[in-house]
Tab-separated table of C-alpha atoms and ligand atoms in Angstrom:
chain	number	residue	atom	x	y	z
A	1	MET	CA	-18.477	-18.723	-32.898
A	2	PRO	CA	-20.036	-22.144	-33.676
A	3	ARG	CA	-23.487	-22.278	-32.303
A	4	SER	CA	-25.903	-25.099	-32.598
A	5	PRO	CA	-28.068	-24.188	-35.550
A	6	ARG	CA	-31.652	-23.772	-34.654
A	7	THR	CA	-34.084	-25.499	-36.945
A	8	ILE	CA	-35.882	-22.741	-38.699
A	9	LYS	CA	-39.191	-23.750	-40.236
A	10	PRO	CA	-40.751	-21.421	-42.795
A	11	ARG	CA	-43.480	-19.480	-41.033
A	12	SER	CA	-45.917	-16.897	-42.089
A	13	PRO	CA	-44.867	-13.593	-40.536
A	14	ARG	CA	-47.200	-12.032	-38.060
A	15	THR	CA	-46.198	-8.635	-39.325
A	16	ALA	CA	-46.197	-8.052	-43.057
A	17	LEU	CA	-43.346	-5.616	-43.935
A	18	PRO	CA	-42.922	-4.222	-47.443
A	19	ASP	CA	-40.322	-6.175	-49.438
A	20	ALA	CA	-37.248	-3.932	-49.361
A	21	ARG	CA	-36.232	-5.117	-52.797
A	22	ARG	CA	-39.523	-4.033	-54.313
A	23	VAL	CA	-40.268	-0.986	-52.198
A	24	PRO	CA	-36.875	0.405	-51.200
A	25	ARG	CA	-36.297	1.638	-47.735
A	26	PHE	CA	-35.877	5.211	-48.992
A	27	ALA	CA	-39.296	5.240	-50.592
A	28	GLY	CA	-42.860	5.570	-49.349
A	29	ILE	CA	-44.515	7.082	-46.317
A	30	ALA	CA	-42.502	6.441	-43.114
A	31	THR	CA	-43.985	4.290	-40.289
A	32	PHE	CA	-42.021	2.951	-37.362
A	33	CYS	CA	-39.764	0.180	-38.592
A	34	ARG	CA	-41.891	0.018	-41.718
A	35	CYS	CA	-44.684	-1.671	-39.794
A	36	PRO	CA	-48.234	-1.337	-41.091
A	37	ARG	CA	-50.341	1.516	-39.810
A	38	LEU	CA	-52.648	0.152	-37.131
A	39	ASP	CA	-55.731	0.847	-39.357
A	40	ASP	CA	-54.209	-1.264	-42.081
A	41	VAL	CA	-53.534	-4.406	-40.027
A	42	PRO	CA	-55.671	-7.120	-41.591
A	43	PRO	CA	-57.898	-9.305	-39.425
A	44	ALA	CA	-55.314	-12.088	-39.842
A	45	GLY	CA	-52.758	-9.849	-38.204
A	46	ARG	CA	-54.888	-9.487	-35.046
A	47	PRO	CA	-54.511	-9.269	-32.171
A	48	VAL	CA	-51.762	-6.732	-32.410
A	49	ASP	CA	-49.018	-7.562	-29.885
A	50	TRP	CA	-47.292	-4.167	-29.813
A	51	ALA	CA	-48.597	-0.755	-30.917
A	52	ILE	CA	-45.770	1.752	-31.525
A	53	TYR	CA	-46.886	5.346	-31.279
A	54	GLY	CA	-45.374	8.772	-31.145
A	55	ALA	CA	-45.806	11.176	-28.190
A	56	PRO	CA	-44.627	14.435	-29.781
A	57	TYR	CA	-44.502	16.452	-26.599
A	58	ASP	CA	-41.638	18.503	-25.131
A	59	SER	CA	-43.150	21.179	-22.912
A	60	GLY	CA	-41.845	19.233	-19.914
A	61	VAL	CA	-38.194	19.962	-20.537
A	62	THR	CA	-35.971	21.878	-18.117
A	63	TYR	CA	-33.274	22.813	-20.617
A	64	ARG	CA	-33.183	22.588	-24.445
A	65	PRO	CA	-36.521	22.015	-26.203
A	66	GLY	CA	-37.118	20.229	-29.509
A	67	ALA	CA	-37.900	16.589	-28.608
A	68	ARG	CA	-41.448	17.152	-29.984
A	69	PHE	CA	-39.859	16.359	-33.310
A	70	GLY	CA	-38.451	13.133	-32.025
A	71	PRO	CA	-41.123	10.712	-33.203
A	72	ARG	CA	-40.949	12.023	-36.741
A	73	ALA	CA	-37.095	11.684	-36.797
A	74	VAL	CA	-37.186	8.212	-35.273
A	75	ARG	CA	-39.778	7.073	-37.805
A	76	ASP	CA	-37.605	8.334	-40.568
A	77	ALA	CA	-34.403	6.752	-39.235
A	78	SER	CA	-36.222	3.488	-38.553
A	79	GLN	CA	-36.716	2.837	-42.297
A	80	TYR	CA	-33.343	1.154	-42.127
A	81	ILE	CA	-34.329	-1.200	-39.292
A	82	LYS	CA	-34.482	-4.787	-40.338
A	83	ARG	CA	-36.251	-7.793	-38.817
A	84	PHE	CA	-33.783	-10.400	-37.625
A	85	SER	CA	-31.710	-10.075	-34.478
A	86	ILE	CA	-28.264	-11.768	-34.739
A	87	ALA	CA	-27.705	-11.420	-31.042
A	88	HIS	CA	-30.944	-13.169	-30.047
A	89	ARG	CA	-31.486	-15.210	-33.191
A	90	VAL	CA	-35.028	-14.086	-33.407
A	91	ASP	CA	-37.163	-12.501	-36.138
A	92	ILE	CA	-39.445	-9.844	-34.694
A	93	THR	CA	-41.959	-10.107	-37.540
A	94	GLU	CA	-42.382	-13.870	-37.206
A	95	ASN	CA	-43.245	-13.645	-33.523
A	96	LEU	CA	-45.049	-10.402	-33.106
A	97	SER	CA	-47.824	-8.507	-34.778
A	98	LEU	CA	-46.601	-4.915	-34.810
A	99	ALA	CA	-48.321	-1.687	-35.907
A	100	ASP	CA	-47.636	2.035	-36.000
A	101	ALA	CA	-50.541	3.661	-34.191
A	102	GLY	CA	-49.721	7.191	-35.264
A	103	ASP	CA	-49.173	10.027	-32.845
A	104	ALA	CA	-51.001	10.730	-29.518
A	105	PRO	CA	-52.846	14.025	-29.257
A	106	VAL	CA	-51.025	16.705	-27.334
A	107	SER	CA	-51.559	20.327	-26.358
A	108	PRO	CA	-48.183	22.115	-26.128
A	109	PHE	CA	-49.345	24.619	-23.433
A	110	ASP	CA	-50.937	22.072	-21.144
A	111	LEU	CA	-48.641	19.496	-19.588
A	112	PRO	CA	-51.003	17.610	-17.220
A	113	GLY	CA	-53.722	17.795	-19.890
A	114	SER	CA	-51.382	16.333	-22.525
A	115	LEU	CA	-50.380	13.482	-20.213
A	116	ASP	CA	-54.106	12.718	-19.675
A	117	ALA	CA	-54.734	12.872	-23.418
A	118	ILE	CA	-51.807	10.601	-24.252
A	119	ALA	CA	-52.778	8.083	-21.616
A	120	ALA	CA	-56.418	8.048	-22.835
A	121	PHE	CA	-55.248	7.620	-26.438
A	122	ALA	CA	-52.910	4.766	-25.577
A	123	SER	CA	-55.323	3.061	-23.202
A	124	THR	CA	-57.757	2.185	-25.949
A	125	LEU	CA	-55.320	1.476	-28.844
A	126	ALA	CA	-55.696	-1.736	-30.841
A	127	ASP	CA	-56.655	-4.843	-28.856
A	128	PRO	CA	-57.073	-5.356	-25.062
A	129	GLY	CA	-53.791	-7.242	-24.754
A	130	THR	CA	-51.785	-4.918	-27.014
A	131	ARG	CA	-48.615	-3.603	-25.413
A	132	LEU	CA	-47.550	-0.006	-25.866
A	133	LEU	CA	-44.230	1.343	-27.067
A	134	ALA	CA	-44.175	5.167	-26.893
A	135	VAL	CA	-41.556	7.193	-28.803
A	136	GLY	CA	-41.076	10.675	-27.359
A	137	GLY	CA	-41.003	13.436	-26.836
A	138	ASP	CA	-39.430	14.305	-23.524
A	139	HIS	CA	-39.410	11.947	-20.541
A	140	SER	CA	-42.625	13.410	-19.066
A	141	ILE	CA	-44.545	11.226	-21.565
A	142	ALA	CA	-43.284	8.050	-19.783
A	143	LEU	CA	-45.853	8.783	-17.048
A	144	ALA	CA	-48.676	8.759	-19.587
A	145	ASN	CA	-47.579	5.476	-21.163
A	146	LEU	CA	-47.142	4.000	-17.692
A	147	ARG	CA	-50.666	4.930	-16.768
A	148	ALA	CA	-51.980	3.307	-19.950
A	149	THR	CA	-49.871	0.194	-19.369
A	150	ARG	CA	-51.030	-0.028	-15.746
A	151	HIS	CA	-54.600	0.300	-16.970
A	152	ARG	CA	-54.114	-2.547	-19.412
A	153	LEU	CA	-52.427	-4.796	-16.816
A	154	GLY	CA	-55.393	-4.155	-14.495
A	155	GLY	CA	-55.812	-5.646	-11.061
A	156	ARG	CA	-53.168	-5.090	-8.540
A	157	THR	CA	-50.204	-5.849	-10.769
A	158	ARG	CA	-47.685	-3.051	-10.445
A	159	PRO	CA	-44.973	-3.651	-13.130
A	160	ALA	CA	-41.268	-3.703	-12.362
A	161	LEU	CA	-39.286	-1.015	-14.092
A	162	VAL	CA	-36.029	-0.966	-15.995
A	163	HIS	CA	-34.999	2.638	-16.351
A	164	VAL	CA	-32.053	3.578	-18.576
A	165	ASP	CA	-30.979	7.214	-18.241
A	166	ALA	CA	-28.267	9.652	-17.264
A	167	HIS	CA	-30.683	11.160	-14.689
A	168	LEU	CA	-32.786	9.713	-11.918
A	169	ASP	CA	-35.971	11.615	-12.961
A	170	THR	CA	-37.239	11.526	-9.394
A	171	THR	CA	-37.360	15.273	-8.749
A	172	HIS	CA	-40.316	16.415	-6.685
A	173	GLU	CA	-41.068	19.550	-8.605
A	174	VAL	CA	-39.432	22.074	-10.916
A	175	TRP	CA	-40.621	25.717	-11.145
A	176	GLY	CA	-43.636	24.750	-9.017
A	177	SER	CA	-44.740	22.010	-11.478
A	178	ARG	CA	-45.047	18.442	-10.313
A	179	TYR	CA	-45.007	17.246	-13.951
A	180	SER	CA	-41.912	17.525	-16.103
A	181	HIS	CA	-39.243	15.299	-17.638
A	182	ALA	CA	-37.417	15.472	-14.242
A	183	SER	CA	-40.267	13.842	-12.311
A	184	PRO	CA	-42.000	10.939	-14.209
A	185	PHE	CA	-40.857	8.197	-11.845
A	186	ARG	CA	-41.590	10.117	-8.658
A	187	ARG	CA	-45.187	10.519	-9.860
A	188	ALA	CA	-45.353	6.970	-11.189
A	189	ILE	CA	-44.399	5.663	-7.717
A	190	GLU	CA	-46.869	7.976	-5.974
A	191	GLU	CA	-49.674	6.928	-8.424
A	192	GLY	CA	-48.906	3.275	-7.743
A	193	LEU	CA	-48.038	2.603	-11.392
A	194	ILE	CA	-44.744	0.791	-10.644
A	195	ASP	CA	-43.105	-1.102	-7.857
A	196	PRO	CA	-40.078	0.924	-6.743
A	197	LYS	CA	-38.551	-2.082	-4.947
A	198	ARG	CA	-38.371	-3.751	-8.405
A	199	MET	CA	-37.063	-0.721	-10.192
A	200	ILE	CA	-33.549	-0.417	-11.506
A	201	SER	CA	-32.046	2.810	-12.848
A	202	LEU	CA	-29.071	2.213	-15.223
A	203	GLY	CA	-26.500	4.681	-16.591
A	204	ILE	CA	-26.988	7.348	-13.876
A	205	ARG	CA	-24.263	9.920	-13.474
A	206	GLY	CA	-23.980	13.401	-11.962
A	207	PRO	CA	-24.071	16.077	-11.208
A	208	LEU	CA	-27.491	16.510	-9.506
A	209	ASN	CA	-29.268	19.688	-8.630
A	210	SER	CA	-29.495	18.415	-5.060
A	211	ARG	CA	-29.069	15.168	-3.184
A	212	ASP	CA	-32.820	15.076	-2.610
A	213	ASP	CA	-33.404	13.105	-5.847
A	214	LEU	CA	-30.893	10.500	-4.773
A	215	ASP	CA	-32.214	10.353	-1.194
A	216	PHE	CA	-35.723	9.783	-2.550
A	217	ALA	CA	-34.648	7.110	-4.919
A	218	ARG	CA	-32.673	5.221	-2.256
A	219	ALA	CA	-35.489	5.527	0.327
A	220	ALA	CA	-38.048	4.241	-2.246
A	221	GLY	CA	-35.877	1.118	-2.735
A	222	ILE	CA	-34.762	1.836	-6.315
A	223	THR	CA	-31.571	-0.054	-7.373
A	224	ILE	CA	-29.092	2.245	-9.027
A	225	ILE	CA	-26.236	1.176	-11.247
A	226	PRO	CA	-24.240	4.232	-12.297
A	227	ALA	CA	-22.809	4.640	-15.813
A	228	ASP	CA	-19.257	3.898	-14.544
A	229	GLU	CA	-20.270	0.319	-13.841
A	230	LEU	CA	-21.704	-0.256	-17.337
A	231	ILE	CA	-18.857	1.029	-19.474
A	232	GLY	CA	-15.376	-0.185	-20.450
A	233	ALA	CA	-13.657	-2.802	-18.393
A	234	ALA	CA	-16.337	-2.561	-15.699
A	235	ALA	CA	-19.149	-3.530	-18.125
A	236	PRO	CA	-19.089	-7.351	-17.767
A	237	ARG	CA	-19.693	-7.162	-14.019
A	238	GLY	CA	-22.326	-4.470	-14.432
A	239	LEU	CA	-24.184	-6.445	-17.095
A	240	ALA	CA	-24.077	-9.557	-14.905
A	241	ARG	CA	-25.751	-7.507	-12.148
A	242	VAL	CA	-28.407	-6.439	-14.630
A	243	ALA	CA	-29.005	-10.024	-15.743
A	244	ARG	CA	-29.373	-11.069	-12.046
A	245	PHE	CA	-31.939	-8.329	-11.597
A	246	VAL	CA	-33.890	-9.603	-14.553
A	247	LYS	CA	-33.744	-13.153	-13.202
A	248	SER	CA	-34.985	-11.996	-9.791
A	249	LEU	CA	-38.177	-10.668	-11.486
A	250	ARG	CA	-39.115	-14.215	-12.455
A	251	GLY	CA	-41.120	-13.219	-15.484
A	252	ALA	CA	-43.058	-10.387	-13.761
A	253	PRO	CA	-44.519	-7.730	-16.084
A	254	THR	CA	-41.804	-5.201	-16.536
A	255	TYR	CA	-41.787	-1.736	-18.137
A	256	LEU	CA	-38.699	-0.471	-19.923
A	257	SER	CA	-38.025	3.262	-20.102
A	258	PHE	CA	-35.057	4.284	-22.254
A	259	ASP	CA	-33.852	7.889	-22.177
A	260	ILE	CA	-31.393	8.361	-25.039
A	261	ASP	CA	-29.256	10.638	-22.806
A	262	ALA	CA	-28.014	7.520	-21.046
A	263	VAL	CA	-25.781	7.225	-24.065
A	264	ASP	CA	-22.766	9.552	-24.144
A	265	PRO	CA	-23.289	12.759	-26.174
A	266	ALA	CA	-20.365	11.673	-28.365
A	267	PHE	CA	-22.630	8.909	-29.649
A	268	ALA	CA	-26.006	10.519	-29.110
A	269	PRO	CA	-25.661	14.358	-29.353
A	270	GLY	CA	-29.296	14.938	-30.305
A	271	THR	CA	-30.844	15.240	-26.839
A	272	GLY	CA	-31.854	18.171	-24.572
A	273	THR	CA	-29.962	17.508	-21.370
A	274	PRO	CA	-26.694	15.806	-22.510
A	275	ALA	CA	-24.406	14.320	-19.805
A	276	PRO	CA	-20.807	13.368	-20.686
A	277	GLY	CA	-19.433	10.082	-19.338
A	278	GLY	CA	-22.128	7.822	-20.631
A	279	LEU	CA	-22.435	4.551	-22.482
A	280	SER	CA	-21.193	4.156	-26.063
A	281	SER	CA	-23.907	3.043	-28.535
A	282	ALA	CA	-22.370	-0.448	-28.472
A	283	GLU	CA	-22.492	-0.516	-24.582
A	284	ALA	CA	-26.056	0.665	-24.617
A	285	LEU	CA	-27.098	-2.125	-27.081
A	286	ALA	CA	-25.184	-4.683	-24.979
A	287	LEU	CA	-27.071	-3.477	-21.879
A	288	LEU	CA	-30.400	-4.014	-23.633
A	289	ARG	CA	-29.343	-7.479	-24.796
A	290	ALA	CA	-28.487	-8.275	-21.120
A	291	LEU	CA	-32.145	-7.921	-20.400
A	292	ARG	CA	-32.812	-11.185	-22.228
A	293	GLY	CA	-35.652	-13.115	-20.484
A	294	VAL	CA	-37.446	-9.970	-19.294
A	295	ASN	CA	-41.242	-9.956	-19.742
A	296	LEU	CA	-41.961	-6.574	-21.234
A	297	ALA	CA	-45.383	-5.084	-20.474
A	298	GLY	CA	-44.657	-1.712	-22.080
A	299	ALA	CA	-41.832	0.641	-23.076
A	300	ASP	CA	-40.773	4.050	-24.146
A	301	VAL	CA	-37.821	5.620	-25.965
A	302	VAL	CA	-37.521	9.328	-25.284
A	303	GLU	CA	-35.539	12.563	-25.467
A	304	VAL	CA	-34.354	12.503	-29.101
A	305	LEU	CA	-33.826	16.135	-30.162
A	306	PRO	CA	-33.359	16.153	-33.960
A	307	ASP	CA	-32.188	19.766	-34.192
A	308	ARG	CA	-28.936	18.813	-32.379
A	309	ASP	CA	-28.582	15.503	-34.221
A	310	HIS	CA	-26.131	16.043	-36.955
A	311	ALA	CA	-25.921	13.029	-39.281
A	312	GLY	CA	-29.125	11.709	-37.655
A	313	MET	CA	-27.072	9.305	-35.480
A	314	THR	CA	-29.209	9.808	-32.369
A	315	ALA	CA	-32.430	9.065	-34.170
A	316	LEU	CA	-30.848	5.989	-35.786
A	317	LEU	CA	-29.696	4.776	-32.390
A	318	ALA	CA	-33.164	5.372	-30.919
A	319	ALA	CA	-34.676	3.377	-33.813
A	320	THR	CA	-32.204	0.627	-33.093
A	321	VAL	CA	-33.248	0.721	-29.387
A	322	VAL	CA	-36.851	0.260	-30.547
A	323	PHE	CA	-35.664	-2.809	-32.545
A	324	GLU	CA	-33.775	-4.255	-29.498
A	325	ILE	CA	-36.899	-3.744	-27.354
A	326	LEU	CA	-38.991	-5.583	-29.921
A	327	SER	CA	-36.415	-8.343	-30.070
A	328	LEU	CA	-36.644	-8.862	-26.329
A	329	ALA	CA	-40.426	-9.033	-26.678
A	330	ALA	CA	-40.143	-11.435	-29.610
A	331	LEU	CA	-37.986	-13.740	-27.532
A	332	SER	CA	-40.572	-14.112	-24.803
A	333	THR	CA	-43.195	-15.074	-27.372
A	334	ALA	CA	-40.898	-17.042	-29.782
A	335	ARG	CA	-42.749	-19.992	-31.194
B	1	MN	MN1	-34.899	11.012	-18.357
């Protein structure tokens, strides 16, 4: 337990949160993690390091719909998110200027059009160097946030990708559509948005519709660590593999895509394509903490379906995932 105490100097926070003792967490209009709305960030709070926005779109699902209500549920649950990470000993508000940028425009009947609209919205948010954290919505919206992230990175930099999910999401097409929550990474690779040789998919488990998805992923060079290797007694070895992957990136810009269905439905029932045999919530948080040292260029948290989420536990876990992502980001900019 004893750790060398870090000297903590009083600092002015880069994100001003409401004082929870004066404005209780159960009061007021909900924004992600109680961050200021983007329009309310004072000049002193600029540039904004991370803009968190909702992508309330779920017309890309192959099974149970309802994730369009995800951003609203995660905003609500995130009122209980606090600022200091015990695991990383970092305060997200001291190191990062954070803002809630509202929700991206969507058109429920038009999937490709909505992805274009979300990408266009995200591409111009806040300041040129602002990084984007999208809260879905189904996993199809990851493609839009990846396009916007790639646009911001510019040049020839294709980010690495850490993908946490029960499914590979590399299906070519479903019902004749090349866009859906089953295909975002196949399209992202084709569009040159990510480097598949520096992509890792974590928490994968069967069954699959066909072996084609797996064949494509393997041929593209994606590293796959199945759920079995990240849970229970196997977890320490699996997490060590994850940490080695992060180290191999040597600080390269990396996108993190977190599908809540990576977590077992016993812990995260509120999702549209649940898959038993997944990570516990504690194992999922340990997995995220194992990414320490990663240089995050963008992220998404997707597939929360509030209608199936009794007790709001899935939305609260998703809000906690947002916090863990921001903690990783804060670490890399810690002053
Ligand atoms: Mn997915």
